[in-house]
mmCIF file with all atom_site columns, C-alpha atoms in Angstrom:
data_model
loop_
_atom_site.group_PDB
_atom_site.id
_atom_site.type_symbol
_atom_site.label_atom_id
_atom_site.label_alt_id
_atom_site.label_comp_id
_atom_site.label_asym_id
_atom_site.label_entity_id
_atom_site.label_seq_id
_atom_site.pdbx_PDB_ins_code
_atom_site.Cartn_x
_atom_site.Cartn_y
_atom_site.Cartn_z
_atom_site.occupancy
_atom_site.B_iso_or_equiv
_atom_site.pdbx_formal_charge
_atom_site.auth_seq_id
_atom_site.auth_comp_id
_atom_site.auth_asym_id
_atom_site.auth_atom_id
_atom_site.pdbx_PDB_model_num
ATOM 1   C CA . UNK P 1 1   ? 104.646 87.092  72.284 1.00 77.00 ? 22  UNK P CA 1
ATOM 2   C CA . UNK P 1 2   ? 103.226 90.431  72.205 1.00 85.00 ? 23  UNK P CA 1
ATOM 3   C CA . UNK P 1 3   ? 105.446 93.749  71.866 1.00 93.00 ? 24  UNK P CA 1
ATOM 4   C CA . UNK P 1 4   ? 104.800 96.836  73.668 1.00 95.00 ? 25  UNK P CA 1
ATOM 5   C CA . UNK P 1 5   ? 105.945 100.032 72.541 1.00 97.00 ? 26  UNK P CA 1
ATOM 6   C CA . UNK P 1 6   ? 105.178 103.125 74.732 1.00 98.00 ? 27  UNK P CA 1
ATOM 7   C CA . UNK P 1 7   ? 105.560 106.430 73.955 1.00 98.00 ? 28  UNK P CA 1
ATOM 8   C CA . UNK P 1 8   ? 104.525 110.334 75.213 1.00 98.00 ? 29  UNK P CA 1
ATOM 9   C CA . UNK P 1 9   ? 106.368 110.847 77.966 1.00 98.00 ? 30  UNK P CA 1
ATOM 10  C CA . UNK P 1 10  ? 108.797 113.696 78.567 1.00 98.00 ? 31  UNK P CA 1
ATOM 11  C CA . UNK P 1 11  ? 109.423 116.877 80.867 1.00 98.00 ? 32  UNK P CA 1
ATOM 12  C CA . UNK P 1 12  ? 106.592 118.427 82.161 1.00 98.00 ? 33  UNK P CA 1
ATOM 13  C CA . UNK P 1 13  ? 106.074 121.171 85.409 1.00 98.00 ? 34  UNK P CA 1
ATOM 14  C CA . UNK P 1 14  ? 103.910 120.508 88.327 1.00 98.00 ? 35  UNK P CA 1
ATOM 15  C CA . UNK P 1 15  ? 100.197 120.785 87.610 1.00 98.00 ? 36  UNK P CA 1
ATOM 16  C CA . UNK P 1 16  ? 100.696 119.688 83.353 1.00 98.00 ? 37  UNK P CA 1
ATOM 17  C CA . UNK P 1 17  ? 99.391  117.353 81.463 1.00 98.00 ? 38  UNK P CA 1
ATOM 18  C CA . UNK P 1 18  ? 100.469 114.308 79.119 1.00 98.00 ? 39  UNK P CA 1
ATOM 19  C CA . UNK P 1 19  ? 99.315  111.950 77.197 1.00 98.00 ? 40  UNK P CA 1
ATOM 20  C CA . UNK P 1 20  ? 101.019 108.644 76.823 1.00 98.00 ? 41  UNK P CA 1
ATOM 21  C CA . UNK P 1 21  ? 100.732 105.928 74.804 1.00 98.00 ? 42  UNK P CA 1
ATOM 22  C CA . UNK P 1 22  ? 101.092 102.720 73.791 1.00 97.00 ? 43  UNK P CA 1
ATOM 23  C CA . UNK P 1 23  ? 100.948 100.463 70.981 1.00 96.00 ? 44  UNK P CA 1
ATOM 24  C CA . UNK P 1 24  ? 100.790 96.339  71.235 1.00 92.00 ? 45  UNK P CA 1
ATOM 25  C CA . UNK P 1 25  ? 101.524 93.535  68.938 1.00 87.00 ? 46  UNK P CA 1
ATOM 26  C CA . UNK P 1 26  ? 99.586  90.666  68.669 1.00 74.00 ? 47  UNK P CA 1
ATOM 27  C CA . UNK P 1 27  ? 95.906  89.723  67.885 1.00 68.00 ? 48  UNK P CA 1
ATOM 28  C CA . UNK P 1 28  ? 94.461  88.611  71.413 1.00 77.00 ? 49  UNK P CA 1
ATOM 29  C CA . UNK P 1 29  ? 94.771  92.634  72.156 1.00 79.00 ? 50  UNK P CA 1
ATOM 30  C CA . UNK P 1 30  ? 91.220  92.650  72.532 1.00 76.00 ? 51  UNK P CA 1
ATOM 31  C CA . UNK P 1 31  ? 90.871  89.792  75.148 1.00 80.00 ? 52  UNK P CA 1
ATOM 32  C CA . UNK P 1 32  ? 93.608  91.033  77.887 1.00 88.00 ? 53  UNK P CA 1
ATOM 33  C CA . UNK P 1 33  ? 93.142  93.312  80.414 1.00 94.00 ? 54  UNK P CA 1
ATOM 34  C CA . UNK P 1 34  ? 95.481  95.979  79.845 1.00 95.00 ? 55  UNK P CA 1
ATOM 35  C CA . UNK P 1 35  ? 97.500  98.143  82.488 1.00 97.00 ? 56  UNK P CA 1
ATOM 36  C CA . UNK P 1 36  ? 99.754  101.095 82.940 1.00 98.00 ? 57  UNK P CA 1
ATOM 37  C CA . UNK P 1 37  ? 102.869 100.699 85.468 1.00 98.00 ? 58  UNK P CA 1
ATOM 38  C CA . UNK P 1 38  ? 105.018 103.012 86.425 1.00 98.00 ? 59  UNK P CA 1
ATOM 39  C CA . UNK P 1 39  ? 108.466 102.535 88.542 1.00 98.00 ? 60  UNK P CA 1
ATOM 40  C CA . UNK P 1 40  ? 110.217 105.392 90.079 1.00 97.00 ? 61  UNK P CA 1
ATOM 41  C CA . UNK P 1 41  ? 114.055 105.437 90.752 1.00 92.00 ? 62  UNK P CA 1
ATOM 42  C CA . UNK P 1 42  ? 114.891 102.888 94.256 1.00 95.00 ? 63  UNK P CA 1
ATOM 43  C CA . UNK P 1 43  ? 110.694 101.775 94.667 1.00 97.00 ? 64  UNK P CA 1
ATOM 44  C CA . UNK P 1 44  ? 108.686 98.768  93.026 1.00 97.00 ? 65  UNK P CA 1
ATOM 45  C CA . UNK P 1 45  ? 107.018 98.578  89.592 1.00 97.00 ? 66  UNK P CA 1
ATOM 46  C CA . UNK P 1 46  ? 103.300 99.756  90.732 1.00 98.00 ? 67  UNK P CA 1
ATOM 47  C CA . UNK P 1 47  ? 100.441 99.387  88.798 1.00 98.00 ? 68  UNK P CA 1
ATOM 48  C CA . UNK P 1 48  ? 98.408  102.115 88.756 1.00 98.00 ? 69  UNK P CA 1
ATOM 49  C CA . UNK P 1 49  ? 95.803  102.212 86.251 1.00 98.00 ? 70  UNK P CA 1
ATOM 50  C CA . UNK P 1 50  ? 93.868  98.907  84.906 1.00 98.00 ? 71  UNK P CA 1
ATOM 51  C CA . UNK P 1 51  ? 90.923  99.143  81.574 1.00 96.00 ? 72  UNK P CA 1
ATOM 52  C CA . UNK P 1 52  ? 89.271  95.706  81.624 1.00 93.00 ? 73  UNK P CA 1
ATOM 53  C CA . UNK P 1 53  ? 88.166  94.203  78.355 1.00 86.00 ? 74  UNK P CA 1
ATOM 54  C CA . UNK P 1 54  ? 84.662  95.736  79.070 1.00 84.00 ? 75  UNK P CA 1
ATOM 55  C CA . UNK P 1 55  ? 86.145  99.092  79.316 1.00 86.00 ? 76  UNK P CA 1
ATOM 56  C CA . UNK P 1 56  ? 85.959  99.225  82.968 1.00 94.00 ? 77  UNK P CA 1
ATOM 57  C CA . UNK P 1 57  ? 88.858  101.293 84.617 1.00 97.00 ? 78  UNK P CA 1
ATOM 58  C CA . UNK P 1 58  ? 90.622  100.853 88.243 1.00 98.00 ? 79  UNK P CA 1
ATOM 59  C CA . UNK P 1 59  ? 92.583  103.442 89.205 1.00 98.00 ? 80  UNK P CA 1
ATOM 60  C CA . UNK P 1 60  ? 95.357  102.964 92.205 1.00 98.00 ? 81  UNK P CA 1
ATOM 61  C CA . UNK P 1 61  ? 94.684  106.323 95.036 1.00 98.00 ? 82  UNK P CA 1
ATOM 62  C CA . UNK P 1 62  ? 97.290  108.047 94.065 1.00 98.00 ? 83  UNK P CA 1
ATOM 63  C CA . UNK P 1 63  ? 96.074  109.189 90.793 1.00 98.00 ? 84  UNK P CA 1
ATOM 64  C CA . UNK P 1 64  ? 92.748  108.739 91.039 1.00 98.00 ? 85  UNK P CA 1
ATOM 65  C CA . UNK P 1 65  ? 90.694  112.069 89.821 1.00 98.00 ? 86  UNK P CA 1
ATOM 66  C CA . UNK P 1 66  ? 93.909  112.765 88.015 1.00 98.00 ? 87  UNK P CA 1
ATOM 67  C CA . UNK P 1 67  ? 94.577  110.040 85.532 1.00 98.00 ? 88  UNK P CA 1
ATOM 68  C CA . UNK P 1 68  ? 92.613  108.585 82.955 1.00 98.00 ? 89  UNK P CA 1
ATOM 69  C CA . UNK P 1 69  ? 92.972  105.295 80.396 1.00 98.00 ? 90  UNK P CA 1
ATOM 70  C CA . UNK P 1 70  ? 91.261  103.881 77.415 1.00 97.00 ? 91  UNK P CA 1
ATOM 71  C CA . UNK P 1 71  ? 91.867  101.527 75.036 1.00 95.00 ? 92  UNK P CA 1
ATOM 72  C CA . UNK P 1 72  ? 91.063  101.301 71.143 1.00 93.00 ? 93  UNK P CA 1
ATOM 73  C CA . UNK P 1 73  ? 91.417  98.000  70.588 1.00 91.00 ? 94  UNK P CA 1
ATOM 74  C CA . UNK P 1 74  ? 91.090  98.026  66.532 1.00 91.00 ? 95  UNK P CA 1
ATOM 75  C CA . UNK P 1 75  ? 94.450  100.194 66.888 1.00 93.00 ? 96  UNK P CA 1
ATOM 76  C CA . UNK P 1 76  ? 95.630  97.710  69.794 1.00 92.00 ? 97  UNK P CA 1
ATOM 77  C CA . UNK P 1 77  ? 96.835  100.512 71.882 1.00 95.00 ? 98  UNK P CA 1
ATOM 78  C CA . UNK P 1 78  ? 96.524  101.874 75.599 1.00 96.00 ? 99  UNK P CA 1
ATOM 79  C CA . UNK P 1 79  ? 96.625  105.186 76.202 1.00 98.00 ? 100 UNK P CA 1
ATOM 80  C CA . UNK P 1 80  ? 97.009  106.868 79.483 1.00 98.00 ? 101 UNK P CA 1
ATOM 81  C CA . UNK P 1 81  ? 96.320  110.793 80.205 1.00 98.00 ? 102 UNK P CA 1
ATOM 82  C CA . UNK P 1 82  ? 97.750  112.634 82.909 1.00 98.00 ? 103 UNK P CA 1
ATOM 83  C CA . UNK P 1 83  ? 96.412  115.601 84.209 1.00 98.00 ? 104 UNK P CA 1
ATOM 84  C CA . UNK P 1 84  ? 97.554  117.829 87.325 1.00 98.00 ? 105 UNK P CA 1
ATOM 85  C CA . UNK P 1 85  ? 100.554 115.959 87.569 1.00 98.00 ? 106 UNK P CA 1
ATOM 86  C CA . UNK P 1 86  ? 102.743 116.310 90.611 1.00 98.00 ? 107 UNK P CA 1
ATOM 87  C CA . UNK P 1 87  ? 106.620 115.566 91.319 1.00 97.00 ? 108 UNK P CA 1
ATOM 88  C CA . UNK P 1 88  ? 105.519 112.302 92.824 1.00 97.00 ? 109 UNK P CA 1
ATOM 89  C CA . UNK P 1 89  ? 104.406 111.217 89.401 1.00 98.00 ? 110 UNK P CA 1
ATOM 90  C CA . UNK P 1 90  ? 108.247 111.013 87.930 1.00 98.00 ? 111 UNK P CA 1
ATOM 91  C CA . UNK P 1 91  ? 108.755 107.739 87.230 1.00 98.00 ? 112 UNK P CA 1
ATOM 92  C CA . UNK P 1 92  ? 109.660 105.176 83.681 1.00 98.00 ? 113 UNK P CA 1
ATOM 93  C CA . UNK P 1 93  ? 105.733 104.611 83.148 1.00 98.00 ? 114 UNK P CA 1
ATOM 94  C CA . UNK P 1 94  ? 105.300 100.671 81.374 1.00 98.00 ? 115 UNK P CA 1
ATOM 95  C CA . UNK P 1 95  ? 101.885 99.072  79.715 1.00 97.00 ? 116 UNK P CA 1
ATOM 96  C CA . UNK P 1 96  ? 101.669 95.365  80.167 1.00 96.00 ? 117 UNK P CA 1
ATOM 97  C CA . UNK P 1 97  ? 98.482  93.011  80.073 1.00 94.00 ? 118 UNK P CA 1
ATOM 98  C CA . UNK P 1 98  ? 97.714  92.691  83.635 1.00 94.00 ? 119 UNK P CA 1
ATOM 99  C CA . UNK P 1 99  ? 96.334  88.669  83.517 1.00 87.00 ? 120 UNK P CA 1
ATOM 100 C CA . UNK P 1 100 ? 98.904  87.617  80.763 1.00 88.00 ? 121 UNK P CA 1
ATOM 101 C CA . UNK P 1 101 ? 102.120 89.896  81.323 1.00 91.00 ? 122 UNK P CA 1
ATOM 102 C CA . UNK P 1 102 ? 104.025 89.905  78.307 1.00 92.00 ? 123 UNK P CA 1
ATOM 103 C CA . UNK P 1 103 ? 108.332 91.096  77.970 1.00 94.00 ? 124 UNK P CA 1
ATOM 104 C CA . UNK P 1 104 ? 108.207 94.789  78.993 1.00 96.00 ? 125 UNK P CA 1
ATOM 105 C CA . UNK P 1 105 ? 108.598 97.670  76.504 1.00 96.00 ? 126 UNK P CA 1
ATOM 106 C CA . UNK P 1 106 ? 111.292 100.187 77.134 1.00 97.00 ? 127 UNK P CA 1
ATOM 107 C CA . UNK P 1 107 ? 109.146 101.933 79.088 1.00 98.00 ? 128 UNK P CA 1
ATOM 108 C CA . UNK P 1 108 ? 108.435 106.135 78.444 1.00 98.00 ? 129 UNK P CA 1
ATOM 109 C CA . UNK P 1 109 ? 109.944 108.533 81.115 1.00 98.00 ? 130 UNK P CA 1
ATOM 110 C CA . UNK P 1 110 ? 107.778 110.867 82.819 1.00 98.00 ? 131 UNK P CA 1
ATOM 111 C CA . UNK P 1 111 ? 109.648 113.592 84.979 1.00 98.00 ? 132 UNK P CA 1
ATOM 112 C CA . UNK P 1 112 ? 107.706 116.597 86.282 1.00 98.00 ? 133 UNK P CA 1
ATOM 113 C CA . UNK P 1 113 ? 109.647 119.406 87.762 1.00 97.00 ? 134 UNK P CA 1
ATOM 114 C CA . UNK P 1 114 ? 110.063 122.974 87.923 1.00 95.00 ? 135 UNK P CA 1
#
């Protein structure tokens, strides 16, 4: 099994920024396409940004333009920067291989607000 660890969120005001990240266990890092998820109090886990093992990225509408994610895969980790965030964004924000989903992480809370 593969551990996740993710890290970076916090408090932030409409229009900010942050960076989150996360770190994985595991030596097959490399070979999985990795995601970000995020779940907002009463809705679905939604996936909402995808970096294939190519480097190519998918990005769900709603933060399309706004968010961006890489992957160093000699550090195994995901990282996922936010930019122009908006209250909509506040959710627990996961990282999970997308083809091989391992246990989820604790997750890293995001909450922007004024």
């Amino acid at each position: 099994q593969v551990r996740l660890v993710e890290s970076g969120g916090g408090l932030v005001q409409p229009g900010g920024s942050l960076r989150l990240s996360c770190a994985a266990s595991g030596s097959r890092f490399s070979l999985d396409v990795m995601g970000w998820y995020r779940q907002a109090p009463g809705k679905e886990r939604e996936l909402v940004a995808t970096i294939l093992t190519g480097m190519g990225t998918i990005y769900a509408d709603s933060v399309k333009g706004r968010f961006t994610i890489s992957r160093d895969n000699a550090k195994s980790t995901v990282n996922l920067q936010m930019n122009s965030l908006k209250p909509e964004d506040t959710a627990v924000y996961y990282c999970n291989s997308v083809g091989n989903p391992q246990p989820w992480g604790q997750g890293t809370q995001v909450t922007v607000a004024s």
